[in-house]
Amino acid sequence: MTSMIPMKEFAERRRKLMDRMAPDSIAIVPAAPERVRNRDVLHPFRQDSDFHYLTGFGEPDAVLALIPGREHGESVMFCKERNPEKELWDGFLAGPEGAIERYGLDDAFPIVDIDDILPGMIEGRSRVYYPLGKDHTFDNRVMDWVKIIRSKVRAGAHPPGEFVALEHLLHDMRLYKSAAEIKVMARAGQISAEAHCHAMKRARRGGHEYNLEAELIHTFMEHGARSTAYPSIVGGGANGCILHYIENAAPLKAGDLVLIDAGCELECYASDITRTFPVSGKFSPEQKALYEVVLSAQDEAIAAVRPGNHWNHPHEAALKVLTQGLIDLGLLTGTLEDAIANEAYKPFFMHRTGHWLGMDVHDVGDYKVGDAWRVLEPGMALTVEPGLYVAPDNTDVEEKWRGIGIRIEDDVVVTKDGCRVLTDDVPKTVADIEALMAD
Ligand code: GLY
Ligand code: MN
Ligand code: MN
């Protein structure tokens, strides 16, 4: 277990969460379950983000209980016991001893004993925080533990009366990234940027979309990022207009653009980069014209990421540039104000300009507080990803524009006086892309 996040930071997160919980409460957080891929083959295990955030513990079949004020330890782990025979087949298990020694939990028990032990820990606590409604199986388990307590009320047991979604507290914490988290995210961004550069260079040799996907995965793995943060999108030509295109199987055609939206996951932190570039290494006049619009929309949106601005400011900035660009190039008519008010841009730009980024690619955290957009604060991480997509069957525009899909996406963190771009090691101006590809 090597982690760029020090173990004491995980302990600080547990402390902070408990400080925010009601005093006579308990929080229960399950590890992710293992999932079958086919017959006896499992999907590669990915820890639940909330569980990882609080423990750094990478095994399935585990439950964390946080019990403020518990005399024998407030942070309690239930996990698999060590078993030399099983470990010979499936690899190392930390065991309850390891949960304490290696991961700094206060107390730990075998997961097989949880039904005997946890109800006694819930008993007498009036409020239970847990990921309410996220997973039916776990909802049922929590209720089963409560039923055990209810069956003992005549003996004086006090079952809890309130069940509260854990994410209100926890996801607000996750929204603000620490210096150590930003370091991991910056490293993930660097690796992904390098992967995009390799894919750009590879494109000139032609082949299929999956050849570029292979280049990405190769670079991620070379740097120890064993997983993508989401399935890579490699769309040549009009496939770039399909927002979640993951087939990645079509031949690459000289003269087309190719849109790559891909990022690695490192230590459970996502990166998320999109670049769009010509297969042949040289933009056509129409491709270049639309590309320049998207690029300046992104520049304006990034400039709008600073403390005091709210969540929607970068989107509004991008929308103005994109819509004005469509008018200037003749794809839309009328005034900017009207085109924005009537959402005339929607056939060309149908998604938002970004999302929170963190352990989950579309990370947790509220975008609004009540009815007001969230104000940006240092430590918040987000993507900035405007795009323009001209559907191949859009007969409202001249034929020369049809089938061009462009998105440019970078990862940024809000700083004291603006923002830091974590993914600027991959070129994005027309000149820089053409230079890299000619290299
Ligand atoms: N790759 C997913 C997204 O850009 O939101
Ligand atoms: Mn994104
Ligand atoms: Mn993306």
XYZ file of C-alpha atoms and ligand atoms in Angstrom:
446
model
C 0.000 0.000 0.000
C 1.649 3.190 -1.198
C -0.367 6.340 -1.165
C 0.413 9.924 -2.125
C -2.142 10.894 0.533
C -0.624 10.451 4.001
C -2.494 8.086 6.348
C -2.919 10.874 8.854
C -5.021 12.794 6.330
C -7.546 9.948 6.262
C -7.702 10.116 10.074
C -8.223 13.888 9.888
C -11.142 13.378 7.503
C -12.779 10.940 9.918
C -12.225 13.430 12.749
C -13.720 16.273 10.728
C -16.755 14.217 9.734
C -17.359 13.178 13.356
C -17.055 16.808 14.457
C -19.886 17.643 12.065
C -22.093 14.729 13.171
C -24.627 15.002 15.978
C -22.951 13.921 19.245
C -25.099 10.858 19.926
C -24.941 9.513 16.378
C -23.144 6.853 14.358
C -22.047 6.802 10.714
C -21.903 3.530 8.809
C -20.052 3.390 5.484
C -19.785 0.198 3.410
C -16.959 -0.738 1.046
C -17.895 -1.353 -2.592
C -19.159 -4.846 -3.394
C -17.341 -7.062 -5.874
C -19.204 -7.383 -9.167
C -19.401 -10.364 -11.489
C -18.343 -9.677 -15.067
C -19.194 -13.093 -16.457
C -19.486 -16.531 -14.817
C -16.624 -16.655 -12.272
C -14.747 -13.605 -13.583
C -15.063 -10.428 -11.540
C -14.761 -6.837 -12.713
C -11.509 -5.278 -11.470
C -12.330 -4.086 -7.954
C -12.753 -0.332 -7.447
C -13.268 0.860 -3.880
C -16.308 3.002 -3.107
C -15.200 6.647 -3.236
C -16.721 7.634 0.125
C -15.217 4.591 1.830
C -11.813 5.228 0.284
C -11.963 8.909 1.238
C -12.382 7.983 4.887
C -10.047 4.983 5.098
C -7.678 4.515 2.146
C -8.582 0.831 2.625
C -8.735 -1.010 -0.686
C -10.560 -4.271 0.108
C -14.177 -5.299 -0.513
C -16.241 -6.917 2.285
C -15.594 -4.149 4.777
C -17.685 -1.649 6.752
C -16.514 1.478 8.567
C -18.366 2.706 11.654
C -17.674 6.166 13.064
C -18.889 6.487 16.621
C -18.064 9.865 18.191
C -17.158 9.544 21.858
C -16.907 5.710 21.908
C -14.522 4.873 24.707
C -12.779 1.946 23.000
C -12.193 3.849 19.775
C -14.291 6.054 17.559
C -13.208 4.713 14.127
C -14.095 1.045 13.825
C -13.398 -1.218 10.844
C -15.063 -4.522 10.061
C -13.060 -6.425 7.431
C -12.003 -9.866 6.260
C -9.750 -11.836 8.548
C -6.310 -12.869 7.410
C -6.224 -16.369 5.931
C -2.900 -17.726 4.599
C -4.569 -20.333 2.424
C -6.961 -17.867 0.803
C -4.248 -15.225 0.515
C -2.139 -17.719 -1.443
C -4.844 -17.685 -4.145
C -6.264 -14.181 -3.998
C -3.554 -12.012 -2.479
C -2.832 -10.109 0.709
C -5.532 -9.221 3.224
C -4.872 -6.613 5.906
C -7.107 -8.261 8.492
C -8.483 -6.383 11.519
C -4.921 -6.135 12.934
C -3.694 -4.532 9.709
C -6.662 -2.139 9.668
C -5.382 -0.767 12.967
C -1.634 -0.957 12.358
C -1.454 0.009 8.699
C -4.524 2.187 8.284
C -4.709 3.811 11.689
C -8.240 2.727 12.601
C -8.920 2.772 16.359
C -10.563 -0.629 16.581
C -11.341 -3.488 14.181
C -13.316 -6.739 14.017
C -13.807 -9.600 11.548
C -16.603 -8.784 9.079
C -18.233 -12.169 9.836
C -18.994 -10.881 13.351
C -20.624 -7.628 12.246
C -24.237 -8.770 12.911
C -23.285 -9.633 16.495
C -21.261 -6.490 17.192
C -22.582 -3.520 15.194
C -26.188 -3.507 16.579
C -24.684 -3.041 20.036
C -22.759 -0.029 18.740
C -25.864 1.486 17.111
C -27.931 0.931 20.261
C -28.335 4.120 22.282
C -27.388 6.376 19.342
C -30.345 8.472 18.228
C -29.179 9.191 14.675
C -27.654 6.943 11.998
C -25.819 8.493 9.047
C -25.385 6.132 6.125
C -25.564 6.196 2.291
C -29.349 6.098 2.428
C -30.985 4.743 -0.716
C -27.732 4.121 -2.599
C -27.823 0.344 -2.480
C -30.885 -1.760 -1.581
C -28.827 -4.568 -0.088
C -27.081 -2.214 2.300
C -30.331 -0.364 3.176
C -31.766 -3.746 4.154
C -28.735 -4.646 6.230
C -28.978 -1.408 8.203
C -32.667 -2.103 8.848
C -31.828 -5.664 9.916
C -29.384 -4.289 12.506
C -32.043 -1.867 13.725
C -34.578 -4.730 13.979
C -32.155 -6.611 16.229
C -32.137 -3.594 18.570
C -35.935 -3.229 18.370
C -36.342 -6.856 19.401
C -34.632 -5.916 22.665
C -36.626 -2.806 23.652
C -38.354 -4.685 26.491
C -34.893 -5.274 27.891
C -34.307 -1.509 27.794
C -32.615 -1.133 24.380
C -32.914 2.226 22.584
C -33.220 1.908 18.796
C -32.228 4.958 16.723
C -35.056 7.213 15.545
C -33.396 9.162 12.744
C -31.766 7.979 9.551
C -29.860 10.632 7.687
C -28.143 10.596 4.275
C -24.411 10.674 4.932
C -23.622 12.562 1.755
C -24.884 15.943 3.001
C -21.889 16.088 5.312
C -19.360 13.950 3.494
C -19.819 15.210 -0.045
C -19.399 18.786 1.028
C -16.038 17.796 2.532
C -15.052 15.993 -0.677
C -15.773 19.110 -2.738
C -12.779 20.933 -1.218
C -9.545 19.259 -2.287
C -6.527 19.290 0.025
C -2.976 20.005 -1.138
C -2.271 16.252 -1.179
C -5.381 15.529 -3.239
C -4.469 18.267 -5.731
C -1.021 16.671 -6.049
C -2.578 13.333 -7.010
C -4.995 15.016 -9.413
C -2.172 17.014 -11.000
C -0.162 13.818 -11.493
C -3.199 12.074 -13.017
C -3.619 15.098 -15.303
C 0.036 14.933 -16.356
C -0.179 11.238 -17.217
C -3.374 11.766 -19.197
C -1.841 14.729 -21.011
C 1.124 12.587 -22.041
C -1.284 9.889 -23.241
C -3.164 12.409 -25.405
C 0.141 13.594 -26.938
C 1.034 10.005 -27.847
C -2.407 9.434 -29.345
C -2.098 12.598 -31.474
C 1.205 11.439 -32.868
C -0.126 7.928 -33.461
C -3.101 9.244 -35.454
C -0.986 10.202 -38.467
C -0.338 6.528 -39.158
C -4.100 6.015 -39.542
C -5.742 2.767 -38.523
C -8.817 2.581 -36.345
C -10.163 4.543 -33.404
C -9.103 1.700 -31.115
C -5.483 2.150 -32.146
C -5.570 5.544 -30.442
C -7.390 4.052 -27.443
C -4.575 1.510 -27.164
C -2.039 4.345 -27.083
C -3.919 5.997 -24.220
C -4.206 2.840 -22.143
C -0.562 2.016 -22.763
C 0.587 5.374 -21.392
C -1.762 5.224 -18.384
C -0.485 1.771 -17.448
C 3.175 2.685 -18.016
C 2.780 5.250 -15.252
C 0.971 2.952 -12.851
C -2.507 4.312 -13.507
C -4.095 0.921 -14.028
C -7.576 2.127 -14.862
C -9.291 4.786 -16.879
C -11.518 7.163 -14.932
C -14.347 6.352 -17.408
C -14.508 4.528 -20.737
C -12.355 6.385 -23.283
C -14.154 8.148 -26.116
C -12.317 8.071 -29.447
C -14.587 9.394 -32.177
C -13.356 9.990 -35.718
C -15.312 12.319 -38.020
C -19.045 12.479 -37.244
C -18.561 10.044 -34.336
C -17.150 13.083 -32.528
C -20.723 14.426 -32.477
C -21.907 11.466 -30.339
C -21.272 12.703 -26.818
C -20.781 9.309 -25.154
C -19.376 7.386 -28.138
C -17.356 4.431 -26.816
C -17.541 1.962 -29.686
C -14.116 3.191 -30.855
C -14.076 0.725 -33.748
C -14.331 2.823 -36.924
C -11.467 3.402 -39.360
C -9.772 6.812 -39.083
C -10.108 8.870 -42.242
C -7.615 11.462 -43.478
C -9.445 14.768 -43.674
C -11.537 14.023 -40.568
C -11.076 15.305 -37.065
C -10.866 12.856 -34.196
C -12.219 13.685 -30.749
C -10.591 11.949 -27.790
C -12.141 12.281 -24.330
C -10.044 10.169 -21.976
C -8.391 10.310 -18.590
C -6.684 7.940 -16.226
C -7.585 7.254 -12.632
C -4.742 7.467 -10.143
C -5.192 6.419 -6.508
C -8.956 6.721 -7.014
C -8.687 10.277 -8.450
C -9.956 11.029 -11.944
C -8.562 13.129 -14.729
C -10.722 14.092 -17.690
C -9.218 15.576 -20.861
C -10.684 16.129 -24.309
C -8.714 17.115 -27.378
C -9.883 17.274 -30.982
C -7.353 17.180 -33.799
C -7.049 16.324 -37.498
C -6.189 12.708 -38.328
C -3.795 13.935 -41.019
C -2.190 16.555 -38.784
C -3.602 19.595 -40.620
C -6.959 21.344 -39.942
C -9.213 22.207 -42.915
C -10.481 25.828 -43.036
C -13.944 24.843 -41.670
C -12.484 22.623 -38.951
C -10.103 25.393 -37.967
C -12.829 28.066 -37.904
C -15.052 26.048 -35.552
C -12.058 24.921 -33.492
C -10.949 28.510 -32.863
C -14.434 29.339 -31.582
C -14.396 26.430 -29.113
C -10.872 27.291 -28.001
C -11.702 30.915 -27.266
C -14.872 29.802 -25.478
C -12.690 27.600 -23.297
C -10.198 30.433 -22.670
C -13.023 32.727 -21.569
C -14.561 30.028 -19.381
C -11.228 29.258 -17.691
C -10.728 32.984 -17.065
C -14.106 32.946 -15.284
C -12.981 30.259 -12.822
C -11.997 32.285 -9.778
C -13.157 32.738 -6.192
C -16.227 34.897 -5.915
C -17.591 33.859 -9.316
C -20.334 31.270 -9.121
C -20.639 27.832 -10.681
C -22.505 29.066 -13.760
C -20.150 31.930 -14.679
C -17.753 29.804 -16.792
C -20.742 28.245 -18.592
C -22.241 31.667 -19.341
C -18.869 32.912 -20.615
C -18.443 29.891 -22.911
C -22.009 30.088 -24.167
C -21.570 33.698 -25.298
C -18.414 32.952 -27.290
C -19.826 29.778 -28.841
C -23.090 31.413 -29.874
C -21.385 34.523 -31.257
C -19.006 32.234 -33.180
C -21.920 30.320 -34.711
C -23.500 33.625 -35.789
C -20.233 34.965 -37.226
C -19.680 31.789 -39.249
C -23.256 31.786 -40.538
C -24.494 28.669 -38.759
C -26.977 30.777 -36.789
C -28.760 33.988 -37.674
C -30.064 36.858 -35.547
C -28.623 38.575 -32.518
C -26.530 37.042 -29.734
C -29.121 37.974 -27.103
C -31.963 36.324 -29.031
C -29.940 33.212 -29.887
C -29.092 32.733 -26.197
C -32.610 33.530 -24.972
C -34.184 31.130 -27.523
C -31.507 28.481 -26.952
C -30.823 28.485 -30.703
C -27.315 27.191 -29.903
C -28.729 23.941 -28.456
C -28.449 21.823 -31.647
C -24.688 22.621 -31.602
C -23.967 22.770 -27.864
C -26.252 20.611 -25.765
C -24.213 19.935 -22.623
C -22.899 22.053 -19.802
C -19.404 23.521 -19.708
C -18.160 21.329 -16.874
C -18.690 19.364 -13.695
C -16.979 18.881 -10.346
C -13.988 16.556 -10.612
C -12.405 14.410 -7.925
C -12.545 10.772 -6.926
C -15.536 10.422 -9.231
C -15.216 11.902 -12.698
C -18.580 13.593 -12.237
C -17.723 14.309 -8.647
C -19.974 14.890 -5.674
C -20.903 18.290 -4.274
C -23.907 20.554 -4.695
C -24.000 22.905 -7.679
C -26.583 25.090 -6.022
C -27.143 26.215 -2.465
C -30.892 26.625 -2.242
C -31.756 28.353 -5.489
C -28.413 30.115 -5.924
C -25.433 28.816 -7.904
C -22.556 27.762 -5.685
C -19.824 30.359 -5.308
C -16.375 29.063 -6.337
C -13.821 28.716 -3.541
C -10.147 27.669 -3.457
C -9.709 23.888 -3.564
C -12.757 23.157 -5.706
C -11.825 21.132 -8.808
C -13.819 21.145 -12.021
C -13.599 20.567 -15.743
C -13.983 23.244 -18.414
C -15.245 21.602 -21.581
C -17.124 23.611 -24.189
C -17.828 22.011 -27.546
C -19.559 22.453 -30.877
C -21.156 19.562 -32.721
C -22.676 19.873 -36.177
C -24.820 16.794 -36.750
C -24.113 15.086 -40.093
C -27.820 15.374 -40.990
C -28.215 19.048 -40.030
C -29.622 20.466 -43.262
C -30.045 23.924 -41.710
C -26.357 24.610 -42.265
C -24.108 24.485 -45.302
C -22.838 21.010 -46.087
C -19.215 21.925 -45.422
C -19.894 22.206 -41.664
C -21.749 18.914 -41.250
C -20.234 16.087 -39.241
C -17.687 18.265 -37.428
C -17.606 17.598 -33.676
C -15.199 19.495 -31.425
C -14.695 19.560 -27.662
C -11.752 20.885 -25.656
C -11.630 19.875 -22.001
C -9.201 20.638 -19.202
C -9.155 20.059 -15.445
C -8.770 23.082 -13.185
C -8.580 23.799 -9.471
C -9.764 27.083 -7.999
C -6.886 28.946 -6.325
C -6.739 32.064 -4.134
C -6.809 34.429 -7.078
C -7.961 32.403 -10.075
C -7.390 28.817 -11.070
C -4.653 26.352 -11.897
C -4.963 24.199 -15.022
C -3.836 20.643 -14.209
C -3.829 19.345 -17.773
C -1.935 21.912 -19.831
C 0.838 19.503 -20.894
C -1.131 18.614 -24.006
C -1.296 21.235 -26.765
C -4.566 22.825 -27.793
C -3.903 25.723 -30.152
C -4.134 24.891 -33.849
C -0.456 25.803 -34.317
C 0.740 23.706 -31.364
C -1.313 20.659 -32.367
C -0.132 20.834 -35.973
C 3.465 21.262 -34.771
C 3.274 18.256 -32.434
C 1.733 16.093 -35.139
C 4.309 17.153 -37.715
C 7.104 16.244 -35.318
N -15.688 12.209 -19.857
C -16.907 12.569 -19.281
C -17.100 14.011 -19.294
O -16.371 14.717 -19.950
O -17.943 14.515 -18.611
Mn -15.804 16.017 -18.307
Mn -14.415 14.221 -20.589
